[in-house]
PDB file of N, CA and C in Angstrom:
ATOM      1  N   MET P   1      10.218  -3.699  -1.827  1.00 44.00           N
ATOM      2  CA  MET P   1       9.431  -4.325  -0.784  1.00 44.00           C
ATOM      3  C   MET P   1       8.957  -3.306   0.257  1.00 44.00           C
ATOM      4  N   ALA P   2       9.772  -2.305   0.547  1.00 53.00           N
ATOM      5  CA  ALA P   2       9.395  -1.300   1.538  1.00 53.00           C
ATOM      6  C   ALA P   2       8.189  -0.494   1.084  1.00 53.00           C
ATOM      7  N   ILE P   3       8.092  -0.226  -0.212  1.00 56.00           N
ATOM      8  CA  ILE P   3       6.950   0.534  -0.724  1.00 56.00           C
ATOM      9  C   ILE P   3       5.669  -0.266  -0.544  1.00 56.00           C
ATOM     10  N   GLN P   4       5.711  -1.550  -0.829  1.00 82.00           N
ATOM     11  CA  GLN P   4       4.524  -2.375  -0.654  1.00 82.00           C
ATOM     12  C   GLN P   4       4.124  -2.453   0.813  1.00 82.00           C
ATOM     13  N   TYR P   5       5.098  -2.514   1.700  1.00 87.00           N
ATOM     14  CA  TYR P   5       4.789  -2.543   3.120  1.00 87.00           C
ATOM     15  C   TYR P   5       4.114  -1.238   3.540  1.00 87.00           C
ATOM     16  N   ALA P   6       4.563  -0.134   2.998  1.00 87.00           N
ATOM     17  CA  ALA P   6       3.959   1.160   3.322  1.00 87.00           C
ATOM     18  C   ALA P   6       2.497   1.199   2.884  1.00 87.00           C
ATOM     19  N   GLU P   7       2.202   0.690   1.696  1.00 88.00           N
ATOM     20  CA  GLU P   7       0.819   0.661   1.225  1.00 88.00           C
ATOM     21  C   GLU P   7      -0.028  -0.281   2.078  1.00 88.00           C
ATOM     22  N   PHE P   8       0.557  -1.396   2.469  1.00 89.00           N
ATOM     23  CA  PHE P   8      -0.162  -2.340   3.321  1.00 89.00           C
ATOM     24  C   PHE P   8      -0.503  -1.690   4.654  1.00 89.00           C
ATOM     25  N   LEU P   9       0.430  -0.940   5.209  1.00 90.00           N
ATOM     26  CA  LEU P   9       0.198  -0.224   6.459  1.00 90.00           C
ATOM     27  C   LEU P   9      -0.877   0.846   6.276  1.00 90.00           C
ATOM     28  N   SER P  10      -0.843   1.554   5.158  1.00 91.00           N
ATOM     29  CA  SER P  10      -1.869   2.554   4.859  1.00 91.00           C
ATOM     30  C   SER P  10      -3.237   1.904   4.757  1.00 91.00           C
ATOM     31  N   ALA P  11      -3.304   0.773   4.082  1.00 91.00           N
ATOM     32  CA  ALA P  11      -4.571   0.052   3.940  1.00 91.00           C
ATOM     33  C   ALA P  11      -5.091  -0.391   5.301  1.00 91.00           C
ATOM     34  N   SER P  12      -4.202  -0.864   6.132  1.00 90.00           N
ATOM     35  CA  SER P  12      -4.585  -1.302   7.472  1.00 90.00           C
ATOM     36  C   SER P  12      -5.129  -0.142   8.297  1.00 90.00           C
ATOM     37  N   ASN P  13      -4.497   1.011   8.206  1.00 92.00           N
ATOM     38  CA  ASN P  13      -4.960   2.192   8.942  1.00 92.00           C
ATOM     39  C   ASN P  13      -6.323   2.660   8.456  1.00 92.00           C
ATOM     40  N   ILE P  14      -6.535   2.646   7.156  1.00 92.00           N
ATOM     41  CA  ILE P  14      -7.827   3.052   6.598  1.00 92.00           C
ATOM     42  C   ILE P  14      -8.925   2.110   7.072  1.00 92.00           C
ATOM     43  N   LEU P  15      -8.680   0.823   6.973  1.00 89.00           N
ATOM     44  CA  LEU P  15      -9.690  -0.151   7.389  1.00 89.00           C
ATOM     45  C   LEU P  15      -9.972  -0.047   8.881  1.00 89.00           C
ATOM     46  N   ARG P  16      -8.950   0.132   9.683  1.00 88.00           N
ATOM     47  CA  ARG P  16      -9.134   0.268  11.128  1.00 88.00           C
ATOM     48  C   ARG P  16     -10.000   1.488  11.448  1.00 88.00           C
ATOM     49  N   GLU P  17      -9.756   2.582  10.765  1.00 91.00           N
ATOM     50  CA  GLU P  17     -10.534   3.802  10.974  1.00 91.00           C
ATOM     51  C   GLU P  17     -12.011   3.585  10.627  1.00 91.00           C
ATOM     52  N   VAL P  18     -12.262   2.939   9.498  1.00 89.00           N
ATOM     53  CA  VAL P  18     -13.636   2.668   9.071  1.00 89.00           C
ATOM     54  C   VAL P  18     -14.319   1.718  10.051  1.00 89.00           C
ATOM     55  N   MET P  19     -13.618   0.694  10.506  1.00 83.00           N
ATOM     56  CA  MET P  19     -14.215  -0.273  11.427  1.00 83.00           C
ATOM     57  C   MET P  19     -14.549   0.369  12.772  1.00 83.00           C
ATOM     58  N   LYS P  20     -13.730   1.299  13.239  1.00 83.00           N
ATOM     59  CA  LYS P  20     -14.039   2.001  14.487  1.00 83.00           C
ATOM     60  C   LYS P  20     -15.319   2.808  14.336  1.00 83.00           C
ATOM     61  N   GLU P  21     -15.458   3.483  13.199  1.00 85.00           N
ATOM     62  CA  GLU P  21     -16.660   4.264  12.940  1.00 85.00           C
ATOM     63  C   GLU P  21     -17.886   3.356  12.887  1.00 85.00           C
ATOM     64  N   ILE P  22     -17.769   2.246  12.215  1.00 79.00           N
ATOM     65  CA  ILE P  22     -18.890   1.320  12.090  1.00 79.00           C
ATOM     66  C   ILE P  22     -19.218   0.693  13.439  1.00 79.00           C
ATOM     67  N   LYS P  23     -18.220   0.438  14.238  1.00 75.00           N
ATOM     68  CA  LYS P  23     -18.435  -0.151  15.563  1.00 75.00           C
ATOM     69  C   LYS P  23     -19.358   0.722  16.400  1.00 75.00           C
ATOM     70  N   HIS P  24     -19.209   2.028  16.282  1.00 74.00           N
ATOM     71  CA  HIS P  24     -19.997   2.943  17.094  1.00 74.00           C
ATOM     72  C   HIS P  24     -21.344   3.295  16.478  1.00 74.00           C
ATOM     73  N   ASN P  25     -21.512   3.097  15.180  1.00 74.00           N
ATOM     74  CA  ASN P  25     -22.716   3.566  14.497  1.00 74.00           C
ATOM     75  C   ASN P  25     -23.593   2.473  13.911  1.00 74.00           C
ATOM     76  N   THR P  26     -23.345   1.220  14.224  1.00 68.00           N
ATOM     77  CA  THR P  26     -24.093   0.139  13.604  1.00 68.00           C
ATOM     78  C   THR P  26     -24.872  -0.642  14.652  1.00 68.00           C
ATOM     79  N   PRO P  27     -26.186  -0.743  14.482  1.00 67.00           N
ATOM     80  CA  PRO P  27     -26.963  -1.591  15.392  1.00 67.00           C
ATOM     81  C   PRO P  27     -26.554  -3.054  15.231  1.00 67.00           C
ATOM     82  N   SER P  28     -26.656  -3.820  16.297  1.00 62.00           N
ATOM     83  CA  SER P  28     -26.187  -5.209  16.253  1.00 62.00           C
ATOM     84  C   SER P  28     -26.981  -6.064  15.273  1.00 62.00           C
ATOM     85  N   GLU P  29     -28.229  -5.684  14.951  1.00 61.00           N
ATOM     86  CA  GLU P  29     -29.026  -6.460  13.999  1.00 61.00           C
ATOM     87  C   GLU P  29     -28.412  -6.421  12.600  1.00 61.00           C
ATOM     88  N   GLU P  30     -27.715  -5.354  12.266  1.00 62.00           N
ATOM     89  CA  GLU P  30     -27.161  -5.192  10.923  1.00 62.00           C
ATOM     90  C   GLU P  30     -25.782  -5.827  10.759  1.00 62.00           C
ATOM     91  N   LEU P  31     -25.209  -6.329  11.813  1.00 60.00           N
ATOM     92  CA  LEU P  31     -23.827  -6.788  11.747  1.00 60.00           C
ATOM     93  C   LEU P  31     -23.628  -8.006  10.862  1.00 60.00           C
ATOM     94  N   SER P  32     -24.628  -8.838  10.732  1.00 60.00           N
ATOM     95  CA  SER P  32     -24.451 -10.052   9.938  1.00 60.00           C
ATOM     96  C   SER P  32     -24.901  -9.876   8.490  1.00 60.00           C
ATOM     97  N   LYS P  33     -25.464  -8.740   8.157  1.00 63.00           N
ATOM     98  CA  LYS P  33     -25.955  -8.524   6.798  1.00 63.00           C
ATOM     99  C   LYS P  33     -24.808  -8.338   5.812  1.00 63.00           C
ATOM    100  N   LYS P  34     -25.037  -8.786   4.588  1.00 67.00           N
ATOM    101  CA  LYS P  34     -24.018  -8.653   3.546  1.00 67.00           C
ATOM    102  C   LYS P  34     -23.794  -7.182   3.186  1.00 67.00           C
ATOM    103  N   SER P  35     -24.812  -6.357   3.365  1.00 75.00           N
ATOM    104  CA  SER P  35     -24.674  -4.942   3.035  1.00 75.00           C
ATOM    105  C   SER P  35     -23.626  -4.253   3.907  1.00 75.00           C
ATOM    106  N   LEU P  36     -23.396  -4.791   5.087  1.00 77.00           N
ATOM    107  CA  LEU P  36     -22.374  -4.221   5.962  1.00 77.00           C
ATOM    108  C   LEU P  36     -21.001  -4.318   5.309  1.00 77.00           C
ATOM    109  N   ASN P  37     -20.731  -5.440   4.685  1.00 80.00           N
ATOM    110  CA  ASN P  37     -19.462  -5.630   3.986  1.00 80.00           C
ATOM    111  C   ASN P  37     -19.310  -4.602   2.865  1.00 80.00           C
ATOM    112  N   ASN P  38     -20.380  -4.377   2.107  1.00 84.00           N
ATOM    113  CA  ASN P  38     -20.343  -3.384   1.029  1.00 84.00           C
ATOM    114  C   ASN P  38     -20.142  -1.977   1.577  1.00 84.00           C
ATOM    115  N   ARG P  39     -20.776  -1.679   2.694  1.00 86.00           N
ATOM    116  CA  ARG P  39     -20.630  -0.357   3.301  1.00 86.00           C
ATOM    117  C   ARG P  39     -19.193  -0.129   3.767  1.00 86.00           C
ATOM    118  N   ILE P  40     -18.586  -1.154   4.344  1.00 86.00           N
ATOM    119  CA  ILE P  40     -17.189  -1.057   4.779  1.00 86.00           C
ATOM    120  C   ILE P  40     -16.290  -0.773   3.585  1.00 86.00           C
ATOM    121  N   LEU P  41     -16.487  -1.531   2.501  1.00 90.00           N
ATOM    122  CA  LEU P  41     -15.657  -1.341   1.305  1.00 90.00           C
ATOM    123  C   LEU P  41     -15.845   0.042   0.699  1.00 90.00           C
ATOM    124  N   LYS P  42     -17.079   0.521   0.628  1.00 92.00           N
ATOM    125  CA  LYS P  42     -17.331   1.849   0.057  1.00 92.00           C
ATOM    126  C   LYS P  42     -16.621   2.932   0.858  1.00 92.00           C
ATOM    127  N   LYS P  43     -16.707   2.843   2.187  1.00 92.00           N
ATOM    128  CA  LYS P  43     -16.047   3.849   3.021  1.00 92.00           C
ATOM    129  C   LYS P  43     -14.528   3.775   2.894  1.00 92.00           C
ATOM    130  N   CYS P  44     -14.003   2.560   2.809  1.00 93.00           N
ATOM    131  CA  CYS P  44     -12.555   2.398   2.632  1.00 93.00           C
ATOM    132  C   CYS P  44     -12.105   2.975   1.298  1.00 93.00           C
ATOM    133  N   TYR P  45     -12.861   2.686   0.247  1.00 94.00           N
ATOM    134  CA  TYR P  45     -12.502   3.194  -1.082  1.00 94.00           C
ATOM    135  C   TYR P  45     -12.581   4.718  -1.116  1.00 94.00           C
ATOM    136  N   LYS P  46     -13.589   5.265  -0.453  1.00 94.00           N
ATOM    137  CA  LYS P  46     -13.734   6.721  -0.426  1.00 94.00           C
ATOM    138  C   LYS P  46     -12.538   7.370   0.281  1.00 94.00           C
ATOM    139  N   LEU P  47     -12.156   6.818   1.421  1.00 94.00           N
ATOM    140  CA  LEU P  47     -10.988   7.354   2.133  1.00 94.00           C
ATOM    141  C   LEU P  47      -9.714   7.209   1.312  1.00 94.00           C
ATOM    142  N   THR P  48      -9.585   6.097   0.609  1.00 94.00           N
ATOM    143  CA  THR P  48      -8.407   5.884  -0.237  1.00 94.00           C
ATOM    144  C   THR P  48      -8.332   6.936  -1.332  1.00 94.00           C
ATOM    145  N   LEU P  49      -9.459   7.215  -1.969  1.00 94.00           N
ATOM    146  CA  LEU P  49      -9.488   8.226  -3.033  1.00 94.00           C
ATOM    147  C   LEU P  49      -9.185   9.621  -2.498  1.00 94.00           C
ATOM    148  N   GLU P  50      -9.668   9.913  -1.279  1.00 94.00           N
ATOM    149  CA  GLU P  50      -9.425  11.224  -0.683  1.00 94.00           C
ATOM    150  C   GLU P  50      -7.955  11.419  -0.302  1.00 94.00           C
ATOM    151  N   ARG P  51      -7.315  10.375   0.141  1.00 93.00           N
ATOM    152  CA  ARG P  51      -5.963  10.507   0.687  1.00 93.00           C
ATOM    153  C   ARG P  51      -4.841  10.334  -0.326  1.00 93.00           C
ATOM    154  N   TYR P  52      -5.083   9.574  -1.379  1.00 92.00           N
ATOM    155  CA  TYR P  52      -4.000   9.253  -2.314  1.00 92.00           C
ATOM    156  C   TYR P  52      -4.393   9.612  -3.734  1.00 92.00           C
ATOM    157  N   SER P  53      -3.513  10.319  -4.421  1.00 92.00           N
ATOM    158  CA  SER P  53      -3.796  10.736  -5.796  1.00 92.00           C
ATOM    159  C   SER P  53      -3.194   9.791  -6.832  1.00 92.00           C
ATOM    160  N   ASP P  54      -2.209   9.013  -6.450  1.00 92.00           N
ATOM    161  CA  ASP P  54      -1.566   8.078  -7.373  1.00 92.00           C
ATOM    162  C   ASP P  54      -2.474   6.865  -7.601  1.00 92.00           C
ATOM    163  N   PHE P  55      -2.850   6.638  -8.866  1.00 93.00           N
ATOM    164  CA  PHE P  55      -3.793   5.573  -9.201  1.00 93.00           C
ATOM    165  C   PHE P  55      -3.257   4.192  -8.823  1.00 93.00           C
ATOM    166  N   LYS P  56      -1.978   3.932  -9.084  1.00 91.00           N
ATOM    167  CA  LYS P  56      -1.404   2.618  -8.753  1.00 91.00           C
ATOM    168  C   LYS P  56      -1.452   2.358  -7.250  1.00 91.00           C
ATOM    169  N   LYS P  57      -1.167   3.393  -6.485  1.00 91.00           N
ATOM    170  CA  LYS P  57      -1.197   3.257  -5.032  1.00 91.00           C
ATOM    171  C   LYS P  57      -2.626   3.010  -4.549  1.00 91.00           C
ATOM    172  N   GLN P  58      -3.588   3.719  -5.130  1.00 92.00           N
ATOM    173  CA  GLN P  58      -4.992   3.506  -4.781  1.00 92.00           C
ATOM    174  C   GLN P  58      -5.406   2.064  -5.037  1.00 92.00           C
ATOM    175  N   GLU P  59      -5.050   1.551  -6.208  1.00 93.00           N
ATOM    176  CA  GLU P  59      -5.428   0.183  -6.569  1.00 93.00           C
ATOM    177  C   GLU P  59      -4.757  -0.846  -5.662  1.00 93.00           C
ATOM    178  N   LEU P  60      -3.511  -0.610  -5.319  1.00 92.00           N
ATOM    179  CA  LEU P  60      -2.799  -1.531  -4.438  1.00 92.00           C
ATOM    180  C   LEU P  60      -3.429  -1.545  -3.048  1.00 92.00           C
ATOM    181  N   ILE P  61      -3.769  -0.375  -2.536  1.00 92.00           N
ATOM    182  CA  ILE P  61      -4.404  -0.280  -1.223  1.00 92.00           C
ATOM    183  C   ILE P  61      -5.778  -0.941  -1.248  1.00 92.00           C
ATOM    184  N   LYS P  62      -6.568  -0.683  -2.295  1.00 92.00           N
ATOM    185  CA  LYS P  62      -7.883  -1.328  -2.416  1.00 92.00           C
ATOM    186  C   LYS P  62      -7.752  -2.845  -2.458  1.00 92.00           C
ATOM    187  N   ASP P  63      -6.756  -3.322  -3.181  1.00 91.00           N
ATOM    188  CA  ASP P  63      -6.522  -4.763  -3.284  1.00 91.00           C
ATOM    189  C   ASP P  63      -6.168  -5.359  -1.923  1.00 91.00           C
ATOM    190  N   TYR P  64      -5.294  -4.700  -1.180  1.00 90.00           N
ATOM    191  CA  TYR P  64      -4.934  -5.176   0.155  1.00 90.00           C
ATOM    192  C   TYR P  64      -6.158  -5.216   1.072  1.00 90.00           C
ATOM    193  N   ILE P  65      -6.974  -4.170   1.022  1.00 90.00           N
ATOM    194  CA  ILE P  65      -8.160  -4.116   1.875  1.00 90.00           C
ATOM    195  C   ILE P  65      -9.125  -5.241   1.515  1.00 90.00           C
ATOM    196  N   THR P  66      -9.431  -5.375   0.234  1.00 89.00           N
ATOM    197  CA  THR P  66     -10.438  -6.331  -0.213  1.00 89.00           C
ATOM    198  C   THR P  66     -10.013  -7.779  -0.007  1.00 89.00           C
ATOM    199  N   ASN P  67      -8.795  -8.108  -0.376  1.00 87.00           N
ATOM    200  CA  ASN P  67      -8.386  -9.510  -0.413  1.00 87.00           C
ATOM    201  C   ASN P  67      -7.677 -10.021   0.835  1.00 87.00           C
ATOM    202  N   ILE P  68      -7.046  -9.142   1.580  1.00 86.00           N
ATOM    203  CA  ILE P  68      -6.264  -9.610   2.725  1.00 86.00           C
ATOM    204  C   ILE P  68      -6.847  -9.128   4.056  1.00 86.00           C
ATOM    205  N   LEU P  69      -6.998  -7.815   4.181  1.00 87.00           N
ATOM    206  CA  LEU P  69      -7.339  -7.255   5.485  1.00 87.00           C
ATOM    207  C   LEU P  69      -8.802  -7.419   5.879  1.00 87.00           C
ATOM    208  N   LEU P  70      -9.715  -7.167   4.968  1.00 83.00           N
ATOM    209  CA  LEU P  70     -11.131  -7.206   5.328  1.00 83.00           C
ATOM    210  C   LEU P  70     -11.573  -8.570   5.849  1.00 83.00           C
ATOM    211  N   PRO P  71     -11.201  -9.664   5.216  1.00 82.00           N
ATOM    212  CA  PRO P  71     -11.615 -10.958   5.789  1.00 82.00           C
ATOM    213  C   PRO P  71     -11.115 -11.168   7.225  1.00 82.00           C
ATOM    214  N   ILE P  72      -9.907 -10.716   7.513  1.00 81.00           N
ATOM    215  CA  ILE P  72      -9.352 -10.875   8.863  1.00 81.00           C
ATOM    216  C   ILE P  72     -10.047  -9.930   9.840  1.00 81.00           C
ATOM    217  N   TYR P  73     -10.118  -8.654   9.497  1.00 74.00           N
ATOM    218  CA  TYR P  73     -10.709  -7.663  10.386  1.00 74.00           C
ATOM    219  C   TYR P  73     -12.193  -7.913  10.605  1.00 74.00           C
ATOM    220  N   ARG P  74     -12.879  -8.333   9.579  1.00 67.00           N
ATOM    221  CA  ARG P  74     -14.327  -8.561   9.693  1.00 67.00           C
ATOM    222  C   ARG P  74     -14.610  -9.619  10.748  1.00 67.00           C
ATOM    223  N   ILE P  75     -13.880 -10.694  10.728  1.00 68.00           N
ATOM    224  CA  ILE P  75     -14.084 -11.757  11.713  1.00 68.00           C
ATOM    225  C   ILE P  75     -13.802 -11.231  13.118  1.00 68.00           C
ATOM    226  N   ASN P  76     -12.687 -10.570  13.301  1.00 68.00           N
ATOM    227  CA  ASN P  76     -12.304 -10.083  14.628  1.00 68.00           C
ATOM    228  C   ASN P  76     -13.193  -8.948  15.112  1.00 68.00           C
ATOM    229  N   TYR P  77     -13.414  -7.929  14.285  1.00 61.00           N
ATOM    230  CA  TYR P  77     -14.175  -6.764  14.706  1.00 61.00           C
ATOM    231  C   TYR P  77     -15.650  -7.068  14.895  1.00 61.00           C
ATOM    232  N   ILE P  78     -16.240  -7.894  14.054  1.00 60.00           N
ATOM    233  CA  ILE P  78     -17.663  -8.180  14.193  1.00 60.00           C
ATOM    234  C   ILE P  78     -17.916  -8.879  15.522  1.00 60.00           C
ATOM    235  N   GLY P  79     -17.044  -9.785  15.920  1.00 62.00           N
ATOM    236  CA  GLY P  79     -17.183 -10.432  17.226  1.00 62.00           C
ATOM    237  C   GLY P  79     -17.090  -9.424  18.355  1.00 62.00           C
ATOM    238  N   ILE P  80     -16.159  -8.501  18.260  1.00 58.00           N
ATOM    239  CA  ILE P  80     -15.995  -7.458  19.276  1.00 58.00           C
ATOM    240  C   ILE P  80     -17.209  -6.538  19.297  1.00 58.00           C
ATOM    241  N   ILE P  81     -17.697  -6.154  18.117  1.00 56.00           N
ATOM    242  CA  ILE P  81     -18.845  -5.253  18.039  1.00 56.00           C
ATOM    243  C   ILE P  81     -20.071  -5.908  18.659  1.00 56.00           C
ATOM    244  N   LYS P  82     -20.321  -7.174  18.354  1.00 59.00           N
ATOM    245  CA  LYS P  82     -21.481  -7.866  18.920  1.00 59.00           C
ATOM    246  C   LYS P  82     -21.393  -7.913  20.434  1.00 59.00           C
ATOM    247  N   LYS P  83     -20.218  -8.213  20.971  1.00 59.00           N
ATOM    248  CA  LYS P  83     -20.047  -8.256  22.419  1.00 59.00           C
ATOM    249  C   LYS P  83     -20.265  -6.880  23.026  1.00 59.00           C
ATOM    250  N   THR P  84     -19.780  -5.843  22.361  1.00 55.00           N
ATOM    251  CA  THR P  84     -19.952  -4.475  22.850  1.00 55.00           C
ATOM    252  C   THR P  84     -21.426  -4.107  22.908  1.00 55.00           C
ATOM    253  N   HIS P  85     -22.171  -4.405  21.835  1.00 52.00           N
ATOM    254  CA  HIS P  85     -23.599  -4.099  21.811  1.00 52.00           C
ATOM    255  C   HIS P  85     -24.350  -4.909  22.864  1.00 52.00           C
ATOM    256  N   GLU P  86     -24.027  -6.179  23.017  1.00 56.00           N
ATOM    257  CA  GLU P  86     -24.709  -7.018  23.997  1.00 56.00           C
ATOM    258  C   GLU P  86     -24.480  -6.495  25.405  1.00 56.00           C
ATOM    259  N   SER P  87     -23.247  -6.161  25.744  1.00 54.00           N
ATOM    260  CA  SER P  87     -22.964  -5.669  27.089  1.00 54.00           C
ATOM    261  C   SER P  87     -23.602  -4.301  27.308  1.00 54.00           C
ATOM    262  N   TYR P  88     -23.662  -3.469  26.263  1.00 49.00           N
ATOM    263  CA  TYR P  88     -24.297  -2.158  26.387  1.00 49.00           C
ATOM    264  C   TYR P  88     -25.777  -2.322  26.701  1.00 49.00           C
ATOM    265  N   TYR P  89     -26.457  -3.186  25.942  1.00 48.00           N
ATOM    266  CA  TYR P  89     -27.890  -3.367  26.149  1.00 48.00           C
ATOM    267  C   TYR P  89     -28.180  -4.065  27.472  1.00 48.00           C
ATOM    268  N   GLN P  90     -27.320  -4.948  27.911  1.00 51.00           N
ATOM    269  CA  GLN P  90     -27.518  -5.600  29.200  1.00 51.00           C
ATOM    270  C   GLN P  90     -27.357  -4.601  30.336  1.00 51.00           C
ATOM    271  N   ASN P  91     -26.450  -3.676  30.209  1.00 47.00           N
ATOM    272  CA  ASN P  91     -26.219  -2.683  31.258  1.00 47.00           C
ATOM    273  C   ASN P  91     -27.207  -1.528  31.201  1.00 47.00           C
ATOM    274  N   THR P  92     -27.807  -1.287  30.041  1.00 46.00           N
ATOM    275  CA  THR P  92     -28.716  -0.160  29.888  1.00 46.00           C
ATOM    276  C   THR P  92     -30.107  -0.478  30.414  1.00 46.00           C
ATOM    277  N   PHE P  93     -30.598  -1.649  30.087  1.00 45.00           N
ATOM    278  CA  PHE P  93     -31.956  -2.011  30.465  1.00 45.00           C
ATOM    279  C   PHE P  93     -31.942  -2.855  31.734  1.00 45.00           C
ATOM    280  N   VAL P  94     -32.797  -2.465  32.664  1.00 45.00           N
ATOM    281  CA  VAL P  94     -32.883  -3.187  33.929  1.00 45.00           C
ATOM    282  C   VAL P  94     -33.805  -4.382  33.740  1.00 45.00           C
ATOM    283  N   LYS P  95     -33.346  -5.534  34.173  1.00 44.00           N
ATOM    284  CA  LYS P  95     -34.175  -6.741  34.071  1.00 44.00           C
ATOM    285  C   LYS P  95     -35.180  -6.743  35.208  1.00 44.00           C
ATOM    286  N   CYS P  96     -36.425  -7.042  34.874  1.00 40.00           N
ATOM    287  CA  CYS P  96     -37.478  -7.072  35.899  1.00 40.00           C
ATOM    288  C   CYS P  96     -37.726  -8.480  36.380  1.00 40.00           C
TER     289      CYS P  96
END
């Protein structure tokens, strides 16, 4: 059980890292597009391949990201990202 928890934690860290990057580099118009989900998965898979050489561990981490973590993080992070972009644009542009 401890090994599975370690992989789950690794998957969570990878997804969190990717979501932080996307939060800063994604225009708010693209946040609801389905391609965003694919981009998140591709970046997560790439990081998983770079960090872990064991195939079973890679597959377990990918499974955790795809089936458990991404649905949860996507809901929470997308809401945060939209609010961040809205407040940024409201503070950047002066209303006349």
